[in-house]
Short mmCIF file of C-alpha atoms in Angstrom, two decimals:
data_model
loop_
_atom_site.label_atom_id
_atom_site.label_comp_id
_atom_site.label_asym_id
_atom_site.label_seq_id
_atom_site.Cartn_x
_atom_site.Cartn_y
_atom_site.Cartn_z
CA UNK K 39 74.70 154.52 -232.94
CA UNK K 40 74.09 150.84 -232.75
CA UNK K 41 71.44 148.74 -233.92
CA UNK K 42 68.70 148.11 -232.14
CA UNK K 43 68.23 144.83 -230.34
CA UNK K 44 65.77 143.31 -232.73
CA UNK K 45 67.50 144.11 -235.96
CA UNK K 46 71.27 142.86 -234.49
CA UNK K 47 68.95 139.75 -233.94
CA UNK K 48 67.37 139.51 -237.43
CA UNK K 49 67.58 135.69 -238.48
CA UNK K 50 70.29 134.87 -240.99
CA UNK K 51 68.67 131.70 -241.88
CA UNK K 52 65.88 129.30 -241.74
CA UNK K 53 67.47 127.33 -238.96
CA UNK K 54 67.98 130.40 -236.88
CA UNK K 55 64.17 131.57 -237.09
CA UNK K 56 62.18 131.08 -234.28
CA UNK K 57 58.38 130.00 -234.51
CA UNK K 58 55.88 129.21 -237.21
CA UNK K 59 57.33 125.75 -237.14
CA UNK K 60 54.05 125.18 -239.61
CA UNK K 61 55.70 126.99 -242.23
CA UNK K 62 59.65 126.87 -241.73
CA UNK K 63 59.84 123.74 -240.11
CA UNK K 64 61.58 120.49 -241.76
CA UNK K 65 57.88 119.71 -243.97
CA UNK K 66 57.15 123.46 -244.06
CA UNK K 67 56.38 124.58 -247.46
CA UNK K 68 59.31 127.85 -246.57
CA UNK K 69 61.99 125.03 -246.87
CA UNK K 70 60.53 123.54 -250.12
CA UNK K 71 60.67 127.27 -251.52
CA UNK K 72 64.38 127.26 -250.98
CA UNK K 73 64.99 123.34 -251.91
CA UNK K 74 63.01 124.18 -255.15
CA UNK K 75 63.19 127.65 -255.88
CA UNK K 76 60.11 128.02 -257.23
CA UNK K 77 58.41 131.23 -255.12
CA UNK K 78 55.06 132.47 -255.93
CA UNK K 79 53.80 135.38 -255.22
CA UNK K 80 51.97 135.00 -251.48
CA UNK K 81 50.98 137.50 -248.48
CA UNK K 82 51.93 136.95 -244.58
CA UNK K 83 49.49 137.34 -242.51
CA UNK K 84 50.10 137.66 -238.78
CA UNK K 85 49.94 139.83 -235.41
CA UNK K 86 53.04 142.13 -234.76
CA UNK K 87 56.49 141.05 -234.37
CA UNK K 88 55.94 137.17 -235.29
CA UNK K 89 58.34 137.17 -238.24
CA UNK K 90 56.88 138.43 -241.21
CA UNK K 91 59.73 140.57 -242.62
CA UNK K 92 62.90 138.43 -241.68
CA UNK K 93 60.88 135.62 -243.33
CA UNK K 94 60.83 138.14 -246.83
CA UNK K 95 64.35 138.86 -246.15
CA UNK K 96 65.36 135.02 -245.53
CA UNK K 97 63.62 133.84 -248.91
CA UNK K 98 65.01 137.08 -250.70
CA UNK K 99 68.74 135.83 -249.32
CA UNK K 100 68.79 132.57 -249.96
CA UNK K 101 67.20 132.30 -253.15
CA UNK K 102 69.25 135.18 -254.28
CA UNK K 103 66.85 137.33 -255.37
CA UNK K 104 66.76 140.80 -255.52
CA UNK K 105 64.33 142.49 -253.34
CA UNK K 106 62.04 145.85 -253.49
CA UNK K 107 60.90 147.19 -250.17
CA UNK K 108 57.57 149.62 -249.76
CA UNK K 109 55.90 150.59 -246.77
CA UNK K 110 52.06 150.82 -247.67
CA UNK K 111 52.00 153.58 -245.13
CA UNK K 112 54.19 156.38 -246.83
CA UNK K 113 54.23 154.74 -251.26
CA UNK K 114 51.67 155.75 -253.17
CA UNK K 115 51.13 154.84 -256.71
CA UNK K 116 53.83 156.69 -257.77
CA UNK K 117 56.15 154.93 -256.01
CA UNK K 118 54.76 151.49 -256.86
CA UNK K 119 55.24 152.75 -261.01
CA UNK K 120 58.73 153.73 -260.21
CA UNK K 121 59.68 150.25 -258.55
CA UNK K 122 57.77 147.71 -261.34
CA UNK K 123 60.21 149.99 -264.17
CA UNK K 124 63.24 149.29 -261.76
CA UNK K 125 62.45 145.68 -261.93
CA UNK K 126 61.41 145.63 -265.68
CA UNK K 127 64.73 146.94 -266.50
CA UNK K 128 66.64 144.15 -264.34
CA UNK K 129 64.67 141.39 -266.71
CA UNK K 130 67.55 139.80 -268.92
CA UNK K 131 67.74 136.74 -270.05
CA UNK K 132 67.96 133.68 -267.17
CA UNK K 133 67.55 136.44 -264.52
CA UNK K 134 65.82 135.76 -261.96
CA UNK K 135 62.59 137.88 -261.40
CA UNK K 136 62.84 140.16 -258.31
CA UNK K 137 60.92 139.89 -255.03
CA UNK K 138 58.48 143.06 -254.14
CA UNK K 139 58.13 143.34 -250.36
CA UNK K 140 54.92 145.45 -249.18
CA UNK K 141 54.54 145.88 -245.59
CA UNK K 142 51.23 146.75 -244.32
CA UNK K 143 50.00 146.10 -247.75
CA UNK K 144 46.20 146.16 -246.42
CA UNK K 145 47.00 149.78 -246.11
CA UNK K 146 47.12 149.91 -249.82
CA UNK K 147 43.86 151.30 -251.15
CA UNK K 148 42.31 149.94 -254.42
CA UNK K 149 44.16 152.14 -256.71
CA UNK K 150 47.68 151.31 -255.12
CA UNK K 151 46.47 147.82 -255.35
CA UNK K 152 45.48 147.53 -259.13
CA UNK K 153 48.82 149.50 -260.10
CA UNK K 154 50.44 145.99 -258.69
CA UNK K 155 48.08 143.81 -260.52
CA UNK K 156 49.91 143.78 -264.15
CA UNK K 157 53.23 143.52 -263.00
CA UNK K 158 52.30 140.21 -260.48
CA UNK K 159 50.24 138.82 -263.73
CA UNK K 160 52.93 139.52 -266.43
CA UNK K 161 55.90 138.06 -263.64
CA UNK K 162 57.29 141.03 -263.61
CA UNK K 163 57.57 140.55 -259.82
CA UNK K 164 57.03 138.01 -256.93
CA UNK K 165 54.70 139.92 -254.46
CA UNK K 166 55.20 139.28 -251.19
CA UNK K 167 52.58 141.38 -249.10
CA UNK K 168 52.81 141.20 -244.99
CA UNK K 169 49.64 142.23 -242.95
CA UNK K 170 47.97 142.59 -239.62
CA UNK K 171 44.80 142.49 -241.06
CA UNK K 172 43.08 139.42 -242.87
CA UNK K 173 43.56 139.74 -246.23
CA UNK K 174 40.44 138.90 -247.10
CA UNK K 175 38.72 141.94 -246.55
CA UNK K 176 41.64 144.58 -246.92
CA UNK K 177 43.31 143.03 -250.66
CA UNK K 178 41.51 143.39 -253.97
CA UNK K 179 40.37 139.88 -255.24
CA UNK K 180 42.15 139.80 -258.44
CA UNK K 181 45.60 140.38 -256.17
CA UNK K 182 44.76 137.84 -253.65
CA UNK K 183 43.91 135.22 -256.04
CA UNK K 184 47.19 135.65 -257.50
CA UNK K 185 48.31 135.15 -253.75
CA UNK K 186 49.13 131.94 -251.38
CA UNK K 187 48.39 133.28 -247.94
CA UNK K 188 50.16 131.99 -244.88
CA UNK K 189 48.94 132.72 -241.77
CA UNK K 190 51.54 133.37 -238.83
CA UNK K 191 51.53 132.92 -234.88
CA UNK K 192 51.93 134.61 -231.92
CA UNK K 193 54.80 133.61 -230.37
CA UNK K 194 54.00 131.10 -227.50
CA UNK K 195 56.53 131.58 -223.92
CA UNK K 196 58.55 129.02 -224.75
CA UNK K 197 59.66 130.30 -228.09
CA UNK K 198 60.03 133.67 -226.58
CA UNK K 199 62.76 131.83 -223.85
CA UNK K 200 64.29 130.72 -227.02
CA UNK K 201 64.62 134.42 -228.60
CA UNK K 202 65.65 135.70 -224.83
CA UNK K 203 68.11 132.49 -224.64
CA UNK K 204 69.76 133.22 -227.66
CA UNK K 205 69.64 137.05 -227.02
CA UNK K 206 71.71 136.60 -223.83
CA UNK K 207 74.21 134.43 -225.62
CA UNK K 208 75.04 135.43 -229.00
CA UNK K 209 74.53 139.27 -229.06
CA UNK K 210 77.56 140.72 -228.78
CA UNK K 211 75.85 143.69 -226.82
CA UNK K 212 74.42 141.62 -224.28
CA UNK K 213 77.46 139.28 -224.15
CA UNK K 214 79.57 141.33 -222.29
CA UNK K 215 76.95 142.50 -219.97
CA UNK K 216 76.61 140.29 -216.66
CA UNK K 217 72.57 139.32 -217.08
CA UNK K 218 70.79 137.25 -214.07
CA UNK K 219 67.20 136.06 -215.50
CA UNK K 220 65.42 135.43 -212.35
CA UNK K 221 61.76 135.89 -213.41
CA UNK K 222 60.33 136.23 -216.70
CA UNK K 223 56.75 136.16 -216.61
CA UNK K 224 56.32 140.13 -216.41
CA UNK K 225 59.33 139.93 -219.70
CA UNK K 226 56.69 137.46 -221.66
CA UNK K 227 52.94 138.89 -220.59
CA UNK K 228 54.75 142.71 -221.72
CA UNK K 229 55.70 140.96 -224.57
CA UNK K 230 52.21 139.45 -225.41
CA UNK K 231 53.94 137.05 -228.18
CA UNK K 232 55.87 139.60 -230.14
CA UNK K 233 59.50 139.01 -230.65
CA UNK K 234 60.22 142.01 -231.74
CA UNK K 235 58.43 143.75 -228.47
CA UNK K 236 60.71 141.29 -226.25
CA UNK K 237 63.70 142.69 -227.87
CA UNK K 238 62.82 146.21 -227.46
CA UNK K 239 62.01 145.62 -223.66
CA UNK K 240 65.30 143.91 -223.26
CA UNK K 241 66.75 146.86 -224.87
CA UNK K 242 65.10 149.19 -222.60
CA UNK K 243 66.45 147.76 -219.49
CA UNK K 244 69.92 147.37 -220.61
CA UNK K 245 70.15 150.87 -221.16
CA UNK K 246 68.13 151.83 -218.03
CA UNK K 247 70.81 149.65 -216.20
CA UNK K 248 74.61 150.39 -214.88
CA UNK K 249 76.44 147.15 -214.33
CA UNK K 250 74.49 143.68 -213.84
CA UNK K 251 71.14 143.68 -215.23
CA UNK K 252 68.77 141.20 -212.95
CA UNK K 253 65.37 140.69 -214.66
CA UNK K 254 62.64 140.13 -211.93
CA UNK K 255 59.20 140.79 -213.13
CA UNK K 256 59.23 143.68 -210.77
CA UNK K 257 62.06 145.39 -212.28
CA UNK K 258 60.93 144.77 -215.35
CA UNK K 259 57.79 146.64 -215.05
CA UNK K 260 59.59 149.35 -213.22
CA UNK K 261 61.72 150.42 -216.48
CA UNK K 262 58.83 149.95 -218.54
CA UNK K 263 56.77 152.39 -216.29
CA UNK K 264 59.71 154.99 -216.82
CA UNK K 265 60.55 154.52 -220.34
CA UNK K 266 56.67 154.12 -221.38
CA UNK K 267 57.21 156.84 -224.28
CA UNK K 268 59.99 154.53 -226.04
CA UNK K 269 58.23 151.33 -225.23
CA UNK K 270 55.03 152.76 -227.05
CA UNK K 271 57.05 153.95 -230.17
CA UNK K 272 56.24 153.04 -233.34
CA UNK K 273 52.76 151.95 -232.25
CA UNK K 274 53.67 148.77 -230.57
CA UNK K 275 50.66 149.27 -228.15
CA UNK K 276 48.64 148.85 -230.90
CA UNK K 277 47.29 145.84 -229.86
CA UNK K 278 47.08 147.01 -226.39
CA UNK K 279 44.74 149.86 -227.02
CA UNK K 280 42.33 147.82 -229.26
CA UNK K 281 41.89 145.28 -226.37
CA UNK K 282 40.78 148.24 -224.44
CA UNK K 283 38.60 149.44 -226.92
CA UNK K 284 36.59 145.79 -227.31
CA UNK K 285 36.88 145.24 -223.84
CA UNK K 286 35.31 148.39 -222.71
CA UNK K 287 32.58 148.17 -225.11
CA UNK K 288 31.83 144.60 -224.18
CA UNK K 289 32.07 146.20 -220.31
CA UNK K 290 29.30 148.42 -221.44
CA UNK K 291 31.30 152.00 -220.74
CA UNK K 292 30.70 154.57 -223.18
CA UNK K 293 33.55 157.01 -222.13
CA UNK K 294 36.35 154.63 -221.81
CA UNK K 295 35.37 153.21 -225.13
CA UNK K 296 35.04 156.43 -226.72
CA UNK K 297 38.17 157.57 -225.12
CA UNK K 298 40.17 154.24 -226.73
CA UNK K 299 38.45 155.40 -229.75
CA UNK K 300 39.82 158.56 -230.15
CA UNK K 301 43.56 156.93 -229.34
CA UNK K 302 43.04 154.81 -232.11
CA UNK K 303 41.88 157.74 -234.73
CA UNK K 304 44.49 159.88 -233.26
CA UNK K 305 46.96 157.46 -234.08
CA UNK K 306 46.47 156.98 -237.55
CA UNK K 307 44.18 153.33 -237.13
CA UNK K 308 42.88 152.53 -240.21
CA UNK K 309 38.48 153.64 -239.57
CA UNK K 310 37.24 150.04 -241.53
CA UNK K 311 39.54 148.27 -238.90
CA UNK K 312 37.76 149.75 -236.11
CA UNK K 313 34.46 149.58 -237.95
CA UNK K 314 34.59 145.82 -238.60
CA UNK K 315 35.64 145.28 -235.33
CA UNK K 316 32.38 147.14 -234.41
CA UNK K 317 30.70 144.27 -236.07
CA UNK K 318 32.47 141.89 -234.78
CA UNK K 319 31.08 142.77 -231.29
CA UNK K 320 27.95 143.06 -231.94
CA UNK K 321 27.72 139.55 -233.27
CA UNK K 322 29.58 138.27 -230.13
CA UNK K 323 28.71 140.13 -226.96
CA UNK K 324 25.27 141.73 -227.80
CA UNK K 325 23.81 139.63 -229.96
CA UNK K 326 20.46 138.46 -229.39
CA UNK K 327 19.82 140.72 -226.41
CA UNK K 328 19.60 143.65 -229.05
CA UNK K 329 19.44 142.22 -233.07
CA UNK K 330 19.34 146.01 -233.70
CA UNK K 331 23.01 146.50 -232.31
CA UNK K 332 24.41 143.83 -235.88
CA UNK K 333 22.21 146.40 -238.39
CA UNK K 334 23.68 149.37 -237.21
CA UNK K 335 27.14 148.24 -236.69
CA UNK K 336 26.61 147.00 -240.87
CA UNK K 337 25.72 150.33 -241.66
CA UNK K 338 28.48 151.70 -239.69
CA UNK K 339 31.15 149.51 -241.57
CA UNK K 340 29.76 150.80 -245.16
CA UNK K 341 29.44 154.42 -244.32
CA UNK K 342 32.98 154.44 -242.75
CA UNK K 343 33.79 152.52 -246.55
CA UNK K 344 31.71 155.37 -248.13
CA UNK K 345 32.59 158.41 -246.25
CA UNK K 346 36.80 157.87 -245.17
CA UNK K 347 37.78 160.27 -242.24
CA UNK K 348 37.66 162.71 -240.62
CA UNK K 349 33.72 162.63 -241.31
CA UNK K 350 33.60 159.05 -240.41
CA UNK K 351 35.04 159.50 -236.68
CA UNK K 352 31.33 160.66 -236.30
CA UNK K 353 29.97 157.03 -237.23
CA UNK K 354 32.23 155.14 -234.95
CA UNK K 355 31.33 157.37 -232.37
CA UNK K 356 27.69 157.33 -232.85
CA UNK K 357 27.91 153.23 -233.16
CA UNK K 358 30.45 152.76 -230.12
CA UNK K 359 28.17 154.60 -227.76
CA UNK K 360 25.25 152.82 -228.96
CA UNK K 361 27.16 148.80 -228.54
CA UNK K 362 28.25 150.19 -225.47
CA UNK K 363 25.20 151.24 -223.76
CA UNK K 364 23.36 148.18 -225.14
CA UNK K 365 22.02 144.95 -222.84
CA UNK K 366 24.90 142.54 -223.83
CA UNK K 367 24.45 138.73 -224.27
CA UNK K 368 27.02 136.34 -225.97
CA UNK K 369 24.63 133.45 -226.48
CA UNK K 370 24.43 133.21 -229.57
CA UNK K 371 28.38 133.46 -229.52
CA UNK K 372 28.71 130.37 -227.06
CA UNK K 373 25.75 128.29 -228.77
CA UNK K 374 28.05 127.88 -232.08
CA UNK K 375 31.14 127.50 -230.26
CA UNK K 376 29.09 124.12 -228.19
CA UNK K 377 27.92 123.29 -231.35
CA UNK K 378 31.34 123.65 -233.47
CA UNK K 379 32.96 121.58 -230.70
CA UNK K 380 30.46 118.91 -230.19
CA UNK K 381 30.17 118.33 -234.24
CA UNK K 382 34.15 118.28 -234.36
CA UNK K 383 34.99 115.82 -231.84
CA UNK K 384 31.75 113.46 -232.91
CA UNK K 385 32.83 110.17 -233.89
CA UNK K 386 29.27 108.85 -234.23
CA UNK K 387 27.32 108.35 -237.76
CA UNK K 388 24.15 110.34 -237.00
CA UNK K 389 22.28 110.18 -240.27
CA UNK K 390 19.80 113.13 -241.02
CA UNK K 391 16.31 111.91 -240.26
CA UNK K 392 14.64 110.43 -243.51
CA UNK K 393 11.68 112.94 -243.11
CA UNK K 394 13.75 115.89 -243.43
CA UNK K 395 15.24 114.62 -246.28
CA UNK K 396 14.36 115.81 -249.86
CA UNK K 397 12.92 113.19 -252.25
CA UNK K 398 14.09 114.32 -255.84
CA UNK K 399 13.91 111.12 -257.41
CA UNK K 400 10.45 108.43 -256.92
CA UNK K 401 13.20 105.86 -255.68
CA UNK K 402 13.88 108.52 -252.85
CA UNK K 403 10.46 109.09 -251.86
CA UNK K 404 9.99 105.10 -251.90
CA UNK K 405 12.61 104.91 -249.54
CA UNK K 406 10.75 106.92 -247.33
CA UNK K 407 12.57 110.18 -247.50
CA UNK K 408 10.48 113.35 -246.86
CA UNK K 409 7.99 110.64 -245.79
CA UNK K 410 6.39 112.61 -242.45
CA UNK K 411 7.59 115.73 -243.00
CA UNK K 412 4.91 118.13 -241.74
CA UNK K 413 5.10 121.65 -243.60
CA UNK K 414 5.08 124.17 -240.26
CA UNK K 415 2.92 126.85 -241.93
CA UNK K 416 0.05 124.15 -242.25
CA UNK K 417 -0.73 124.34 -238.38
CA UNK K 418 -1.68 126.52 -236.20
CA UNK K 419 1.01 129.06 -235.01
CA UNK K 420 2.93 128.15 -238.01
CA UNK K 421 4.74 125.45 -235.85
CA UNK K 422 4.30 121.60 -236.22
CA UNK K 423 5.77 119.15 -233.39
CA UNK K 424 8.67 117.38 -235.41
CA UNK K 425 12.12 116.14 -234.11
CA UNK K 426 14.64 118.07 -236.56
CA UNK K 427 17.83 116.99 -234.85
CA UNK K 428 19.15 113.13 -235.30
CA UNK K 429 17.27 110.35 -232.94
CA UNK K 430 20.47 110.38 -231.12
CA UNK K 431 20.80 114.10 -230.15
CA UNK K 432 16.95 114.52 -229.44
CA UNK K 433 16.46 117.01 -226.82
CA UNK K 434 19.81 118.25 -227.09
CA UNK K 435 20.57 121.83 -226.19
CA UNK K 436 23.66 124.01 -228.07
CA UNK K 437 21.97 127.53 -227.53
CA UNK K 438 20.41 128.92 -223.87
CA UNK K 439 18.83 131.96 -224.16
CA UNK K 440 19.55 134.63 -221.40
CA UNK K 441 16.89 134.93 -219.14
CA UNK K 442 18.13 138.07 -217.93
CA UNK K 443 17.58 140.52 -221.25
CA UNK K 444 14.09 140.65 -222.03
CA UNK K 445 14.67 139.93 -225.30
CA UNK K 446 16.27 136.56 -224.90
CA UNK K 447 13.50 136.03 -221.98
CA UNK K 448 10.61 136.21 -224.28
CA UNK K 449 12.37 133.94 -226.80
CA UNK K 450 13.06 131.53 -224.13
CA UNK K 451 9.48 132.13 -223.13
CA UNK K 452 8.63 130.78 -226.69
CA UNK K 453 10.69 128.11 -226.92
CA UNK K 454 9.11 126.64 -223.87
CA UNK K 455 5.41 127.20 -224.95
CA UNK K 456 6.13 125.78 -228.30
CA UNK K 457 8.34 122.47 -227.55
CA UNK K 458 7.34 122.16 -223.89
CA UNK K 459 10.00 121.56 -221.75
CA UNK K 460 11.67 119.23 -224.69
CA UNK K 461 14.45 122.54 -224.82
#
């Protein structure tokens, strides 16, 4: 049986890799790994598809390494033991240590983890973890400080034209198929920047097709409406179903977000992944219009921590029902992204005024810093008239509350009373 698609495809080396310029490209630190050979241990981190293990495989290659493979889904710590002895007993003299590749390593949990700690200390083994999920929160900080991370891409449409170019040329498969590309949009939004996904679609419709295969978006969404069991395989509408899930909270229905829920569990999602992204929309679509909806998402993400599954499903339920059925508001949300964007393309020198400046030293406070400052608890309503932003800025307005939650209205409703009209 042959190959699929997107393993014939598999890079062979750096020059044949498409994307993550940032990283392979001619000042990307992947090419000063192989100029140098000096590899540290380091972690991928990176949607579906991008690249992550025909990177592993490239460095393993060409630097002549020997390389360990686990799958955090199905080793335990059992089978992490068994590999670090393998490579212990390939250290001789001049050898060069091996390369230990753990996909999904944020699957790991903290026992799998510290049973990888010693041998990455004692180089023993070059770690190289891949992951969906930011490292940060899902790898033990001893591990990740031992760890470069390098963040990867989504691939944009015109690197996917380069994978379906070179597809259409050099696969042997495809090469002695007659292939008409007349539309590709439907090919690249299926795709949703996943190389790997393209691959498998292209797969799909060869086999769905006698003769010439003509790729019109309409065609293309035909054979993916009749082969949507093998297109889902594997989980690659992962990323799909999540969107669903945020989206239909943020759309305030309970049953389609419960019912994305339960896809997710049912497939095997990791419950902190769901729970943080719980938090995440609390913070960003309710917000202000309920405060309540951030505590209770918290407490969701450390009882799912404390509790694991099935027990936890409970949690996620209870919490997704309750963001979903809240007043949304993303002000808060769009007031730091105004801000973040104002400060960052801000040329001007807009010193802090002197009065809200501390005075430390007596040459500070003769210089007039903290000179003025009027301490707000010493007046009446615990608010003194002061101008806090610089002279230049005065008046100027990053966050606007939501008249149309109550909440927001009666903070709006207090912003006017106490700065009147000056917000």
């Amino acid at each position: 049986m042959a190959a699929p698609l997107a393993e014939r495809l598999r890079p062979q080396s750096l020059d044949e890799y498409i994307g993550q310029q940032h990283l392979v490209g001619p000042n990307g630190v992947f090419r000063k790994f192989l100029e140098t050979g000096n590899l540290p241990s380091f972690i991928l981190w990176g949607p579906p598809g991008v690249g992550k293990t025909s990177l592993a495989k490239l460095v393993a290659a060409q630097l002549e390494r020997s390389m360990f493979t686990l799958s955090a889904v199905t080793a335990g710590v059992k089978e992490v033991r068994e590999v670090i002895e393998q490579a212990k007993r390939q250290h001789f003299f001049n050898t060069k240590t091996p390369l230990l590749f753990i996909d999904e390593i944020h699957r790991f949990n903290k026992s799998q983890q510290d049973s990888l700690l010693g041998a990455v200390e004692q180089g023993v083994v070059t770690l190289i973890g891949a992951t969906t999920e930011n490292p940060s929160f899902e790898v033990i900080s001893p591990l990740l400080s031992r760890c470069q991370v390098y963040i990867l891409k989504s691939m944009t449409n015109e690197e996917l034209q380069q994978l379906l170019d070179r597809a259409l040329s050099s696969d042997e498969g495809l090469k002695g198929r007659e292939v008409e590309v007349v539309e590709t949009e439907a090919l690249f939004t299926f795709s949703g920047g996943d190389a790997r996904k393209l691959l498998n679609i292209l797969d799909i419709i060869a086999g769905a097709t006698a003769g010439k295969i003509t790729i019109t978006d309409a065609y293309v969404t035909e054979c993916l409406q009749q082969n949507i069991a093998l297109y889902d395989k594997n989980g690659e509408q992962h990323y799909d179903v999540i969107s669903a899930f945020i989206k239909s909270v943020r759309g305030s229905d309970p049953n389609a977000a419960i019912y994305y829920l339960a896809r997710m569990l049912a497939g095997g999602e990791e419950p902190r992944f769901i729970a943080r992204r719980l938090v995440i929309l609390a913070s960003e679509d309710i917000g202000l219009a309920n405060p309540n909806a951030l505590l209770l998402a918290n407490a969701c993400f450390d009882t799912v921590h404390k509790i694991g599954m099935p027990e936890a499903r409970i949690t996620l339920a209870e919490t997704t029902i309750y963001l979903a059925t809240s007043p949304k508001s993303n002000s808060a949300y769009m007031a730091i992204n105004k801000a973040l964007q104002f400060v960052e393309h801000d040329t001007t020198n807009r010193p802090v005024p002197l009065h809200l400046r501390n005075a430390p030293t007596k040459l500070m406070e003769k210089a007039g810093y903290s000179k003025g400052y009027k301490y707000a608890h010493d007046y009446a309503g615990h608010f003194a008239d002061l101008e806090f932003l610089p002279e230049s800025l005065s008046g100027t307005r990053f966050y606007e509350p939501d008249p149309q939650n109550p909440t927001e209205a009666k903070i709006a409703q207090r912003i006017q009373e106490l700065w009147k009209g000056k917000y």
